mmCIF file of C-alpha atoms and ligand atoms in Angstrom:
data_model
loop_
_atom_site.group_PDB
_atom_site.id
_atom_site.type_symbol
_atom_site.label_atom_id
_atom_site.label_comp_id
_atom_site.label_asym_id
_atom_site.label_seq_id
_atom_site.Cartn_x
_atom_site.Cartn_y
_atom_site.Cartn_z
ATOM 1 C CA UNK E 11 0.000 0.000 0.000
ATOM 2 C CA UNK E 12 1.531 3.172 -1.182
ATOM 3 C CA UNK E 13 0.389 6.689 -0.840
ATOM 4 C CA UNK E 14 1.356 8.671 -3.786
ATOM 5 C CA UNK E 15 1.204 12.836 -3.416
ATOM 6 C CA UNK E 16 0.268 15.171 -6.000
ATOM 7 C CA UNK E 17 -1.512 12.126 -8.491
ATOM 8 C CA UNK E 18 -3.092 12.477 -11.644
ATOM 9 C CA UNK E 19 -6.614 11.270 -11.702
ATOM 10 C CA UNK E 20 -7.291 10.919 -15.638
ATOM 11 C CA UNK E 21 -7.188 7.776 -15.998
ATOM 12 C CA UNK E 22 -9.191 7.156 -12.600
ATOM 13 C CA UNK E 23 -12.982 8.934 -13.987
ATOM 14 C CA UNK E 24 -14.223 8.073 -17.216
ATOM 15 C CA UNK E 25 -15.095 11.731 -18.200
ATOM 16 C CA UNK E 26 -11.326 11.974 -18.347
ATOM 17 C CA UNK E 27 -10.415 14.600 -16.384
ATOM 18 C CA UNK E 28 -6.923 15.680 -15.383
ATOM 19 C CA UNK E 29 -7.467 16.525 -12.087
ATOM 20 C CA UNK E 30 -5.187 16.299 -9.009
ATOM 21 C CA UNK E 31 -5.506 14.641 -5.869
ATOM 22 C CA UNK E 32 -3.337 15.954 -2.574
ATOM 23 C CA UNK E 33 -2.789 11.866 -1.963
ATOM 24 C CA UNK E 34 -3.804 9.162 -3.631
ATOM 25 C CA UNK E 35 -3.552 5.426 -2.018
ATOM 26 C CA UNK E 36 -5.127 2.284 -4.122
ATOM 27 C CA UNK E 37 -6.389 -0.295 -0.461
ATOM 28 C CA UNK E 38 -6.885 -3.766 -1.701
ATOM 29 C CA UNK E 39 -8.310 -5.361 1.833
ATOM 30 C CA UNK E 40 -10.598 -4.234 4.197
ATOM 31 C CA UNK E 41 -7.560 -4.673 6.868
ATOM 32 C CA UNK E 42 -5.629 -2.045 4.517
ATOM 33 C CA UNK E 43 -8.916 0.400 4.448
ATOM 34 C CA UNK E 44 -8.949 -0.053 7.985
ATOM 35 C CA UNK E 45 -5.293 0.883 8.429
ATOM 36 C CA UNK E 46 -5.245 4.270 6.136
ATOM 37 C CA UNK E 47 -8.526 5.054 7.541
ATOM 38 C CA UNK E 48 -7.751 5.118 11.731
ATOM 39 C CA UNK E 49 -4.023 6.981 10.423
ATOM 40 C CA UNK E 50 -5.499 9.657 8.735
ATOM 41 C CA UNK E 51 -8.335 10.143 10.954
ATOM 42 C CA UNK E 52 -8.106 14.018 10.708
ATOM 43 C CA UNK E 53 -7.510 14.508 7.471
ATOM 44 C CA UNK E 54 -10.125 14.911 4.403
ATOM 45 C CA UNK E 55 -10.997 11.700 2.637
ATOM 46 C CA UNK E 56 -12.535 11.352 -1.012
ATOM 47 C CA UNK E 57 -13.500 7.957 -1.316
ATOM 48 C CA UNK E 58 -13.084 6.539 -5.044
ATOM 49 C CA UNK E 59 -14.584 3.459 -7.271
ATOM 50 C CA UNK E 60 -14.944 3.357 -10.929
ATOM 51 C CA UNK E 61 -15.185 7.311 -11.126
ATOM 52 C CA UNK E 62 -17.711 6.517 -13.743
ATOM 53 C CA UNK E 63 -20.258 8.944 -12.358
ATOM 54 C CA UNK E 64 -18.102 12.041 -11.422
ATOM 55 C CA UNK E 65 -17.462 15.245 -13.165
ATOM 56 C CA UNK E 66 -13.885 16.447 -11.373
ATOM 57 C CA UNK E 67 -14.092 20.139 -11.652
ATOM 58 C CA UNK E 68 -11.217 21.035 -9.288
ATOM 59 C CA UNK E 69 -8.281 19.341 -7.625
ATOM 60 C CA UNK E 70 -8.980 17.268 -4.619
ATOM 61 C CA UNK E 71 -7.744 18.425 -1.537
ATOM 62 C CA UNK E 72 -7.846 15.124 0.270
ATOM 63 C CA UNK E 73 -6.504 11.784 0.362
ATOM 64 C CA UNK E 74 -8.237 10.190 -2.377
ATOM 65 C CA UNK E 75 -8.953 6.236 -1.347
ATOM 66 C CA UNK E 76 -9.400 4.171 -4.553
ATOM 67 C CA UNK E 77 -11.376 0.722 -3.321
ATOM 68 C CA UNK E 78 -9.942 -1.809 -5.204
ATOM 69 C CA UNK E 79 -11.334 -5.297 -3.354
ATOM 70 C CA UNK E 80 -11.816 -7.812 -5.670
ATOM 71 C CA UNK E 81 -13.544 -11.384 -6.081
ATOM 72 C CA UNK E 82 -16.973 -12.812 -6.145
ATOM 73 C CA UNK E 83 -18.673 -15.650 -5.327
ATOM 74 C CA UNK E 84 -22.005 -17.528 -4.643
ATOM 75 C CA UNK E 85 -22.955 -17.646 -1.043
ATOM 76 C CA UNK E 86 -26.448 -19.999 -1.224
ATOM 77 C CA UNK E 87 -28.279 -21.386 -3.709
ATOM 78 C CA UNK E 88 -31.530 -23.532 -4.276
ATOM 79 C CA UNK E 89 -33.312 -24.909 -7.258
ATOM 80 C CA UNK E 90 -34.664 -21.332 -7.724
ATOM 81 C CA UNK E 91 -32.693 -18.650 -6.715
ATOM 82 C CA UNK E 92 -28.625 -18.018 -5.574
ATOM 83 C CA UNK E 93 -26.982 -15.411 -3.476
ATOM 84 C CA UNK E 94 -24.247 -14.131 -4.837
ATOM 85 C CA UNK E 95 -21.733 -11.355 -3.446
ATOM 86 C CA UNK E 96 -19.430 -8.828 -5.631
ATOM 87 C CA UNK E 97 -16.200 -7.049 -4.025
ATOM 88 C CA UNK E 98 -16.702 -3.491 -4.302
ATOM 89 C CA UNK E 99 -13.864 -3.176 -6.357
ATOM 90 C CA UNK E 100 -15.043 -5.775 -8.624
ATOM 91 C CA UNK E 101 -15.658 -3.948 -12.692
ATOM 92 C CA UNK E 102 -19.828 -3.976 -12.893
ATOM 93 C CA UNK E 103 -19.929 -5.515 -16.445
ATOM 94 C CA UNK E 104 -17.364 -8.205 -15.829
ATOM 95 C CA UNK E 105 -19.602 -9.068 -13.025
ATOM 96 C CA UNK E 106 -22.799 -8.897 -14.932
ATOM 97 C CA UNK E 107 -20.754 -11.198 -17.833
ATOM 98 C CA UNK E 108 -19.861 -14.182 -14.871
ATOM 99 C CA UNK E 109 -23.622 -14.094 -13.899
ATOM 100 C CA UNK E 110 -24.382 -14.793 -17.389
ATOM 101 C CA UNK E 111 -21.685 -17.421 -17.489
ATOM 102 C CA UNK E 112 -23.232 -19.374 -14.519
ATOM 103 C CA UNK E 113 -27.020 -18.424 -16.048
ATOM 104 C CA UNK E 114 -28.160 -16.789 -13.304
ATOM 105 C CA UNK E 115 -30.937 -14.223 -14.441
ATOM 106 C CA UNK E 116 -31.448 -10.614 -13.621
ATOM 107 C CA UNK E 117 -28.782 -8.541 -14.460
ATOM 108 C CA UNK E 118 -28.315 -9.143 -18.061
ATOM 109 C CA UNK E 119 -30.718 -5.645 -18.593
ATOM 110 C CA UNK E 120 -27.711 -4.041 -17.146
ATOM 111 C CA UNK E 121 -24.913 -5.288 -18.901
ATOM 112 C CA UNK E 122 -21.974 -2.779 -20.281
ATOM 113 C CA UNK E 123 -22.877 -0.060 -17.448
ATOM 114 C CA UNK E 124 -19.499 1.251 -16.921
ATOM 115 C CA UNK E 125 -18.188 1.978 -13.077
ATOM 116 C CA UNK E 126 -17.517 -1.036 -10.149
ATOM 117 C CA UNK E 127 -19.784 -2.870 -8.373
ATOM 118 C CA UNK E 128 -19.499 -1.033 -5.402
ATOM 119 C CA UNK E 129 -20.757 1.967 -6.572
ATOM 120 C CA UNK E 130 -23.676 0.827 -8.141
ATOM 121 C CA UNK E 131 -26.313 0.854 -4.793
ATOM 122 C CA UNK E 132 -25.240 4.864 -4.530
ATOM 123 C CA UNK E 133 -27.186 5.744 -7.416
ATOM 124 C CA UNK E 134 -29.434 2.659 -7.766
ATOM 125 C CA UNK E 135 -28.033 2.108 -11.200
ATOM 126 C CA UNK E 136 -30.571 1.219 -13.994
ATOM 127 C CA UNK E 137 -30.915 0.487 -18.083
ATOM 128 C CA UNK E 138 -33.535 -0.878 -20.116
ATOM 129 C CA UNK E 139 -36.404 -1.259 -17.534
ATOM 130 C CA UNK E 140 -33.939 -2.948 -14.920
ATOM 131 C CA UNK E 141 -32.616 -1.505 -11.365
ATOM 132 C CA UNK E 142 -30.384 -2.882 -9.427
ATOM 133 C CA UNK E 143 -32.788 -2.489 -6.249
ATOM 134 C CA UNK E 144 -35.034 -5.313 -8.313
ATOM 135 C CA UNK E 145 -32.272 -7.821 -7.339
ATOM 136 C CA UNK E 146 -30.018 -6.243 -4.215
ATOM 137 C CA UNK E 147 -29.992 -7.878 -1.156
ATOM 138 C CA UNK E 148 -27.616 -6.000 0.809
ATOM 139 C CA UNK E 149 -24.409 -4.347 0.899
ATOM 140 C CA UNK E 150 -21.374 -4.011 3.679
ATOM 141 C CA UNK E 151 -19.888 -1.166 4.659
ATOM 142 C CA UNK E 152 -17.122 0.703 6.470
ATOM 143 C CA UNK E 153 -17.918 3.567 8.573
ATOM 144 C CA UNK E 154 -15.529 6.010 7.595
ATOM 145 C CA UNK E 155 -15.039 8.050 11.000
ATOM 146 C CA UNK E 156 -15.807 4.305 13.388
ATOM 147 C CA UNK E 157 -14.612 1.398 10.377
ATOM 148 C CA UNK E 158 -17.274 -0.126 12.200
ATOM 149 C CA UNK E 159 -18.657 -2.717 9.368
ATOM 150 C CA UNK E 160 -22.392 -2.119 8.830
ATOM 151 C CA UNK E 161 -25.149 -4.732 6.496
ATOM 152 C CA UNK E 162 -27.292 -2.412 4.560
ATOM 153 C CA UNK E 163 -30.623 -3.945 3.740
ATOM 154 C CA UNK E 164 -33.086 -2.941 0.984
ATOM 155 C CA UNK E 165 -34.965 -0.997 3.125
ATOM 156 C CA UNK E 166 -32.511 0.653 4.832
ATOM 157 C CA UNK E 167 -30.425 1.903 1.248
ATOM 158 C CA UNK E 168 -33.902 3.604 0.681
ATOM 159 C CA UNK E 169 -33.903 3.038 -3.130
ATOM 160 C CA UNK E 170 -35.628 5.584 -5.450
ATOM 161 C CA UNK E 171 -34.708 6.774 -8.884
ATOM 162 C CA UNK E 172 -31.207 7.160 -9.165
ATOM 163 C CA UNK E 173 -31.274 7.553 -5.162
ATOM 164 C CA UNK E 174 -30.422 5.692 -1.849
ATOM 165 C CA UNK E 175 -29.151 6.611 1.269
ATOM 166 C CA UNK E 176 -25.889 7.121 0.059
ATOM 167 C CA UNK E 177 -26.294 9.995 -1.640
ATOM 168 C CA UNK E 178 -28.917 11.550 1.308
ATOM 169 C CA UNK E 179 -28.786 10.875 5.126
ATOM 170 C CA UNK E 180 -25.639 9.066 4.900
ATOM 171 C CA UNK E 181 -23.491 10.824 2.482
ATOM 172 C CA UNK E 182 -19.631 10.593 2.588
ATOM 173 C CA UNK E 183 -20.055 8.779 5.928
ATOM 174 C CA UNK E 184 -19.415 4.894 4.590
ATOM 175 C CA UNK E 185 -17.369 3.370 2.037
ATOM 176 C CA UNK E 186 -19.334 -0.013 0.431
ATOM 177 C CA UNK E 187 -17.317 -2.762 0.542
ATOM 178 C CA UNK E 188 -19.493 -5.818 -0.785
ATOM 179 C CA UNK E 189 -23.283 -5.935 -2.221
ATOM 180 C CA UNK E 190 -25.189 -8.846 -2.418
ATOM 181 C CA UNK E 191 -27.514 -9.597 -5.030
ATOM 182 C CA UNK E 192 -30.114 -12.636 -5.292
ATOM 183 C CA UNK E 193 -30.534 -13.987 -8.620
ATOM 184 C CA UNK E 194 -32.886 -16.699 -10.852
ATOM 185 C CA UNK E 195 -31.495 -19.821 -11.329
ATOM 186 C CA UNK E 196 -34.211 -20.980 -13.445
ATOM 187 C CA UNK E 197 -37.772 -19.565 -15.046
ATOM 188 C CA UNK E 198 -35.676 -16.219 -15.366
ATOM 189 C CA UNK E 199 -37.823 -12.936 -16.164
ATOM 190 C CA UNK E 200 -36.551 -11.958 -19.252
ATOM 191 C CA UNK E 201 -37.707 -8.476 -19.839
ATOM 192 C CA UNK E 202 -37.590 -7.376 -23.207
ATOM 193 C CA UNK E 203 -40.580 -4.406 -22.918
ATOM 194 C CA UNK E 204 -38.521 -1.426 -23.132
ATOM 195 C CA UNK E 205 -36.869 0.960 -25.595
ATOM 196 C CA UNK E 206 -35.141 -0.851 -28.737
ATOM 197 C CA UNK E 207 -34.634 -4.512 -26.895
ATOM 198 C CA UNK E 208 -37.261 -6.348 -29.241
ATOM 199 C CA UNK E 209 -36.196 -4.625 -32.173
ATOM 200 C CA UNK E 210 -32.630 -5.333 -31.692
ATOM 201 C CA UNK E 211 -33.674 -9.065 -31.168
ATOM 202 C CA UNK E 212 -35.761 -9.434 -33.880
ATOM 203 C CA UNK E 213 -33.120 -8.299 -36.494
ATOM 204 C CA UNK E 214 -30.894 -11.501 -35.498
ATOM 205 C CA UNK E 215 -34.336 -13.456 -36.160
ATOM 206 C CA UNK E 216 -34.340 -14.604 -31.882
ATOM 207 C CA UNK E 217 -37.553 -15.148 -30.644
ATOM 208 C CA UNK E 218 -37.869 -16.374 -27.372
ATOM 209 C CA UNK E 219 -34.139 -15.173 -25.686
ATOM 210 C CA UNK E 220 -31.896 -16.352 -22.742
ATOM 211 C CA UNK E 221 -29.740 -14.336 -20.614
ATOM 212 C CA UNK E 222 -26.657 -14.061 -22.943
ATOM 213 C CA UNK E 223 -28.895 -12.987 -26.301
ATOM 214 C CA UNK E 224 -30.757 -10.211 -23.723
ATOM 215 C CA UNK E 225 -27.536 -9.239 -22.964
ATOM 216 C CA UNK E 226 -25.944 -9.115 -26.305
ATOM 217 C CA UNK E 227 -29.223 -6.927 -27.434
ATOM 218 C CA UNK E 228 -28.607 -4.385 -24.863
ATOM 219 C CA UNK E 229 -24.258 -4.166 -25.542
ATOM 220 C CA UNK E 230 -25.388 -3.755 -28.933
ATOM 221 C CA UNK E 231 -27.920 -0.644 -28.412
ATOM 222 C CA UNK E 232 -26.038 0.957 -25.728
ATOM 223 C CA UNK E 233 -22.323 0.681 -27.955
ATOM 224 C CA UNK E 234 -25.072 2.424 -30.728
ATOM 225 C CA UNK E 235 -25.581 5.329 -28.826
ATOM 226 C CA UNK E 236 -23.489 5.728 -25.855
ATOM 227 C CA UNK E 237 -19.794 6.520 -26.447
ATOM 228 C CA UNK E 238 -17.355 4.083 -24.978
ATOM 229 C CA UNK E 239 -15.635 6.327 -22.585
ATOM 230 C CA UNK E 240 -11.698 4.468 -23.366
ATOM 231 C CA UNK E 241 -12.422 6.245 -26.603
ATOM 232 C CA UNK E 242 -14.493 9.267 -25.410
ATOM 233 C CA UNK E 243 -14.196 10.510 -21.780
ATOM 234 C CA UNK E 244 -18.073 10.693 -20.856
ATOM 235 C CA UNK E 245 -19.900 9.733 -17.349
ATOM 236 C CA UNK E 246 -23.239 7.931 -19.104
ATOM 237 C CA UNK E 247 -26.376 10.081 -18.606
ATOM 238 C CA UNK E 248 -25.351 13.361 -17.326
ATOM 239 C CA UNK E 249 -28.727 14.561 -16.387
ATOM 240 C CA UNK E 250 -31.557 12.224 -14.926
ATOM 241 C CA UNK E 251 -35.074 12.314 -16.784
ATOM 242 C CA UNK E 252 -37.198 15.021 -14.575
ATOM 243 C CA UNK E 253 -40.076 14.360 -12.628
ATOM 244 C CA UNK E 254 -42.219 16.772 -13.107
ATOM 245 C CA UNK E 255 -45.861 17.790 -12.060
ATOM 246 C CA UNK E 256 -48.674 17.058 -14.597
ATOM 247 C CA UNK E 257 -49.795 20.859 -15.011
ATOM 248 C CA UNK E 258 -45.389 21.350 -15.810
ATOM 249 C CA UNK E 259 -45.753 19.073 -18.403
ATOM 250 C CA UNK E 260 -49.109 19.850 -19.290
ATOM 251 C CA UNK E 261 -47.744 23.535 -20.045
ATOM 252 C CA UNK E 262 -45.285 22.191 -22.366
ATOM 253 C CA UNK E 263 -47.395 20.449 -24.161
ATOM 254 C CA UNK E 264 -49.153 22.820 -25.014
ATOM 255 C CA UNK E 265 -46.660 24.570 -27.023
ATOM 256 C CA UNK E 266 -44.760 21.238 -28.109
ATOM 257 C CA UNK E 267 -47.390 18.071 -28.216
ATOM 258 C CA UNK E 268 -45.178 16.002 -29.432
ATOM 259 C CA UNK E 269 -43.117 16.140 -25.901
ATOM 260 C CA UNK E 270 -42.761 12.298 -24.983
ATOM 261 C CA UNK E 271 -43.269 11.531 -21.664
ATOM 262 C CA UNK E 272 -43.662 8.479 -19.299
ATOM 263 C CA UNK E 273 -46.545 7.927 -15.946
ATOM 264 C CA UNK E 274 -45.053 8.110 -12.755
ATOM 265 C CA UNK E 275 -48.097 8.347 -10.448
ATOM 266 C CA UNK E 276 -51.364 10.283 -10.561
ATOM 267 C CA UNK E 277 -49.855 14.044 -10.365
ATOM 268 C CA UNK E 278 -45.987 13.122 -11.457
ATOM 269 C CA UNK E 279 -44.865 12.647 -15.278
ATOM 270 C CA UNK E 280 -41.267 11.474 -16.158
ATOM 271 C CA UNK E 281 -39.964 13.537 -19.453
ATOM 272 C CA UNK E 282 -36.872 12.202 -21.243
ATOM 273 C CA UNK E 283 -34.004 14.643 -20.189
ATOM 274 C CA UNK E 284 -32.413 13.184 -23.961
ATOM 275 C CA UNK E 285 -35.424 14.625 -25.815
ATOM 276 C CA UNK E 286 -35.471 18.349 -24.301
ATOM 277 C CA UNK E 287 -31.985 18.519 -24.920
ATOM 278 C CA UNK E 288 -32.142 17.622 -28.418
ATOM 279 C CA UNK E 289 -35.424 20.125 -29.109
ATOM 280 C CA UNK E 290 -33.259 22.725 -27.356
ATOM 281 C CA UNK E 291 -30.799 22.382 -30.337
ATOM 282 C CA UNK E 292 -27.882 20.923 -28.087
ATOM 283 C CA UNK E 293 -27.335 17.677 -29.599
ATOM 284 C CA UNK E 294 -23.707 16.988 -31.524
ATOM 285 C CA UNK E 295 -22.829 20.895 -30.388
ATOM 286 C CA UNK E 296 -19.240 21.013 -29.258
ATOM 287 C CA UNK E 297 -17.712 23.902 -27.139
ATOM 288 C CA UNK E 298 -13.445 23.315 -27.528
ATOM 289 C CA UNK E 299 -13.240 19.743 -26.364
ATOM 290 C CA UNK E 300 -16.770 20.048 -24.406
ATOM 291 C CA UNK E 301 -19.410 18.605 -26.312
ATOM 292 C CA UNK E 302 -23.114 17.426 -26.278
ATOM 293 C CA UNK E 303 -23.006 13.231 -27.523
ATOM 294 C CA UNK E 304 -24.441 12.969 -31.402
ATOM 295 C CA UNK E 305 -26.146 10.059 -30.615
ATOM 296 C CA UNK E 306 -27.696 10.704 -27.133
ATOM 297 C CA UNK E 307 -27.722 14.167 -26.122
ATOM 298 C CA UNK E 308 -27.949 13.278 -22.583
ATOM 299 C CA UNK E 309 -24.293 12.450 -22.153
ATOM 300 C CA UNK E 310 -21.854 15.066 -21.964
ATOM 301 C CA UNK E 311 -18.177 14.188 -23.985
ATOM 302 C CA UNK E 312 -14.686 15.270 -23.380
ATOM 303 C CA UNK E 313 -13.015 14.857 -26.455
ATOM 304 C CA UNK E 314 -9.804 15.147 -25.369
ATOM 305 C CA UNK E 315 -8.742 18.385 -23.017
ATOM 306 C CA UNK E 316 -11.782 19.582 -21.667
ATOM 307 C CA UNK E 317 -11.689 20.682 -17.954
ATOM 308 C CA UNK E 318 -14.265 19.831 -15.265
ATOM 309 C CA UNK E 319 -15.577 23.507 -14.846
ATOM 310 C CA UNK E 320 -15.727 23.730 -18.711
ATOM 311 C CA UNK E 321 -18.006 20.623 -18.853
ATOM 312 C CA UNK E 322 -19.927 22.179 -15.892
ATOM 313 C CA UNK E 323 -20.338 25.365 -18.043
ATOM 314 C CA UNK E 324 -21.798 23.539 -20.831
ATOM 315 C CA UNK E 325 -24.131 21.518 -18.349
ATOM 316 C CA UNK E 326 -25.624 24.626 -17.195
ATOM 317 C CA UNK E 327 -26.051 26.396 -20.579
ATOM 318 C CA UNK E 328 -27.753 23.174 -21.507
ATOM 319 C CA UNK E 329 -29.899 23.185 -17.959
ATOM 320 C CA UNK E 330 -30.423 27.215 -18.561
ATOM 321 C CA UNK E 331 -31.515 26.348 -22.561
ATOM 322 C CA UNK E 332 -34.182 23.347 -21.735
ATOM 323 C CA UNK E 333 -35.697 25.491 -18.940
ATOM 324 C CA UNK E 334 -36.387 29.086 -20.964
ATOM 325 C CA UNK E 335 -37.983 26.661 -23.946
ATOM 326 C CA UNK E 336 -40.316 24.173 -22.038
ATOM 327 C CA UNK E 337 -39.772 26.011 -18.323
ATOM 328 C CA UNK E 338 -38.974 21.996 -17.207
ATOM 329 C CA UNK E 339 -35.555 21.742 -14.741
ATOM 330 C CA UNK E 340 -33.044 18.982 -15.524
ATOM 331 C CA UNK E 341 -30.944 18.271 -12.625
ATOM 332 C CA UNK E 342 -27.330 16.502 -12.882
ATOM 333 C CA UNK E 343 -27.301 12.806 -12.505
ATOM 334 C CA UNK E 344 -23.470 12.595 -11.654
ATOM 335 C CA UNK E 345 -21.530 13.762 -9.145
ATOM 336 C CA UNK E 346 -20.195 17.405 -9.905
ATOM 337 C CA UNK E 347 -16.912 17.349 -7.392
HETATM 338 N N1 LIG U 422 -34.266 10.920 -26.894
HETATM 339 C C1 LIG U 422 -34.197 11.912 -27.842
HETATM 340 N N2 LIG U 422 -32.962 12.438 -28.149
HETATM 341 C C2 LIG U 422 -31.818 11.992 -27.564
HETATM 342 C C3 LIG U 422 -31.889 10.973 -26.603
HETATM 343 C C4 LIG U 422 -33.138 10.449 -26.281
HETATM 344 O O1 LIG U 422 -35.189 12.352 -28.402
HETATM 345 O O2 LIG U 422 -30.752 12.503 -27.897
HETATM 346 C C5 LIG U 422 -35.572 10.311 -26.601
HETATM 347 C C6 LIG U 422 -35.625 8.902 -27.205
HETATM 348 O O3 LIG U 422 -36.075 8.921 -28.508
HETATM 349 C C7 LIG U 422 -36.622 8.221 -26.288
HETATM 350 C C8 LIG U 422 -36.362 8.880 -24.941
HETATM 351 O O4 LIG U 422 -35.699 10.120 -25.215
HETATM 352 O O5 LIG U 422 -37.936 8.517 -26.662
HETATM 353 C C9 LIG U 422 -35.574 8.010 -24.001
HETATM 354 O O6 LIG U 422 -34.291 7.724 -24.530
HETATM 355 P P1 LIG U 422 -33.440 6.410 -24.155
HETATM 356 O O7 LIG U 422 -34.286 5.200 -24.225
HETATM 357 O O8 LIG U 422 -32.176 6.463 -24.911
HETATM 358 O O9 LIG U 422 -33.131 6.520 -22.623
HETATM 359 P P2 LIG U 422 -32.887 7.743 -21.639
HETATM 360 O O10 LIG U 422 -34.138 8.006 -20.883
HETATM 361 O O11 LIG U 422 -32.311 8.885 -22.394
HETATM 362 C C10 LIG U 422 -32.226 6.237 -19.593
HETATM 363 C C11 LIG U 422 -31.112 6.139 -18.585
HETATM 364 C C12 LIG U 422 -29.875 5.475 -19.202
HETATM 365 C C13 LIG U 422 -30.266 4.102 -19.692
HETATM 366 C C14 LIG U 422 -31.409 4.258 -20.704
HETATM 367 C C15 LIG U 422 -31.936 2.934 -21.184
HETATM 368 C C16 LIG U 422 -31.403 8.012 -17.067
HETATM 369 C C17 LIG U 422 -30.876 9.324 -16.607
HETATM 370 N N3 LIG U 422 -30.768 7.459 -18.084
HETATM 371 O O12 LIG U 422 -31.801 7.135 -20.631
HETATM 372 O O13 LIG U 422 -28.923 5.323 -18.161
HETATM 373 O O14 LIG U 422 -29.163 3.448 -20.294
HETATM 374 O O15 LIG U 422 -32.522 4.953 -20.097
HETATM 375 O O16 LIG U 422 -32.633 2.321 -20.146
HETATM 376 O O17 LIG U 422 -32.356 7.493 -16.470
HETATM 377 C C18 LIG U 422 -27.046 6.357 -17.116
HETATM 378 O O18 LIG U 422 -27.746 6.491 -16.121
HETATM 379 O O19 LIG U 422 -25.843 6.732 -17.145
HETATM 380 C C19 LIG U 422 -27.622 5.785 -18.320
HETATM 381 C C20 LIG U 422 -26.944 5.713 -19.471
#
């Protein structure tokens, strides 16, 4: 375990972003999280996985802590159904791809979602009409100021849409260390019902899929119109779809009917962030190496240099555009820092 000073962080966040920490130290046990946790008990801590859902807009003043536990393995099973339990440091879509392996069911909607496993109950990742709340069991984790190991259940991570616990009552106050996840063994719920799934199926001629095809439909779609951040520094969705109130939407509609939008409850509508950005002439624009994704205009690019704040400046003339045309506000999805 080494603690490096003044450490580039480009090749640690997906958007690409040259940014500096103070100290940088890579922990590889929960002993050695443990240990650089209780010896730098007074000094700032910025606690990193994946950084696949972080815009870095400044240098980080801290001792950055990259969690880099790894293995996975199955903890129970029955004819049915099998526990199985990811290392935080674990890469999301290599885990997804071993669940496949074995044929255990219920991840495959998810597959290619960049980031590690560990992150993934912090923003109750989703694709494709999946969550990962629809298959969590729990999670471990270190409290940062105590390393007292805590089990989060469902309940307690307080799931919503792109929400938990995490990033509310008990932000910056644990570090996940393992999630548990309980998956079909058999009669698995494929769920082809949403966006371009059947479509993509149906063009290879499959009718009635497994796991793997499901999961080859979705690589294929997402690598169609999300950029593959080792070849475009991106975070995924930048903003989340807004919830708004029915009369909000309503409004809108009124001057744009076409405006898509999805039922949430009896007041709330969901509007696709993607589609306001686009009407708001946004999509494909570039700003130096800033840019606006041709494909999906809800992903912000870095296509090469681009700095934190001047990604943040394009996210807000974006946020600033959508809101003067259909008075609807898009909030960030990731992290700013
Ligand atoms: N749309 C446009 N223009 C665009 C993009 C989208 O008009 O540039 C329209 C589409 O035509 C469609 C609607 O917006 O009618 C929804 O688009 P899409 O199915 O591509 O999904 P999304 O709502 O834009 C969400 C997630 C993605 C996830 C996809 C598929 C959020 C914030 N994003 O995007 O998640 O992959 O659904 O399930 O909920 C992520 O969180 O990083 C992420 C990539």
């Amino acid at each position: 375990m080494q603690l490096i000073s003044d450490f580039s962080l480009k090749n640690y966040n997906t958007f690409g972003i040259d940014a500096k920490a103070r100290q940088f130290v890579a922990v590889h046990s929960l002993d050695e999280l443990r240990e650089v946790l209780e010896q730098h008990r007074l000094e700032n801590k910025f606690i990193l996985g994946g950084g696949s859902n972080m815009l870095l807009t400044k240098d980080i003043d801290a001792l950055v802590i990259h969690v880099d536990f790894k293995g996975k393995q199955v903890l129970r099973q029955d004819d049915d159904y099998v526990l199985v339990e990811s290392q935080a440091g674990e890469s999301w879509h290599e885990f997804v791809l071993w669940t496949i392996s074995q044929d255990f069911g219920g991840l495959e909607n998810m597959s290619l979602i960049p980031g590690n496993v560990g992150t993934t109950p912090i923003q109750n990742i989703g694709a494709y009409g999946a969550e990962i709340k629809d298959t969590f069991v729990s999670c471990d984790a270190m409290h940062i100021e105590t390393q007292q190991m805590r089990t989060f259940t469902k309940d307690e991570c307080e799931f919503g849409y792109r929400e938990s616990v995490f990033k509310n009552a008990e932000k910056n106050n644990y570090i996940i260390t393992s999630v548990v996840f309980r998956l079909t063994r058999r009669d698995h719920k494929i769920n082809t019902g949403y966006g371009d799934i059947i479509k993509q199926l149906a063009s290879k001629n499959i009718v009635n899929p497994g796991l793997r095809e499901v999961s080859d439909a979705v690589i294929a779609i997402r690598q169609s119109k999300l950029p593959d951040p080792k070849e475009l520094g991106n975070s995924g969705s930048f903003f989340k779809n807004p919830i708004v109130p029915i009369e909000t939407y309503e409004k809108a509609k009124a001057n744009y009917p076409e405006i898509p939008h999805y039922v949430v409850s009896e007041t709330q509508v969901k509007v696709p962030a993607g589609w306001l950005i686009e009407q708001a002439g946004f999509k494909g624009k570039r700003f130096g190496d800033a840019g606006v994704h041709k494909n999906q205009a809800l992903v912000l690019v870095n296509y090469g240099n681009a700095t934190g704040a001047q990604i943040l400046e394009l996210a807000k003339m974006v946020q600033d555009a959508v809101f003067e045309k259909f008075g609807i506000e898009i909030e960030a999805e990731v992290n700013v820092v």
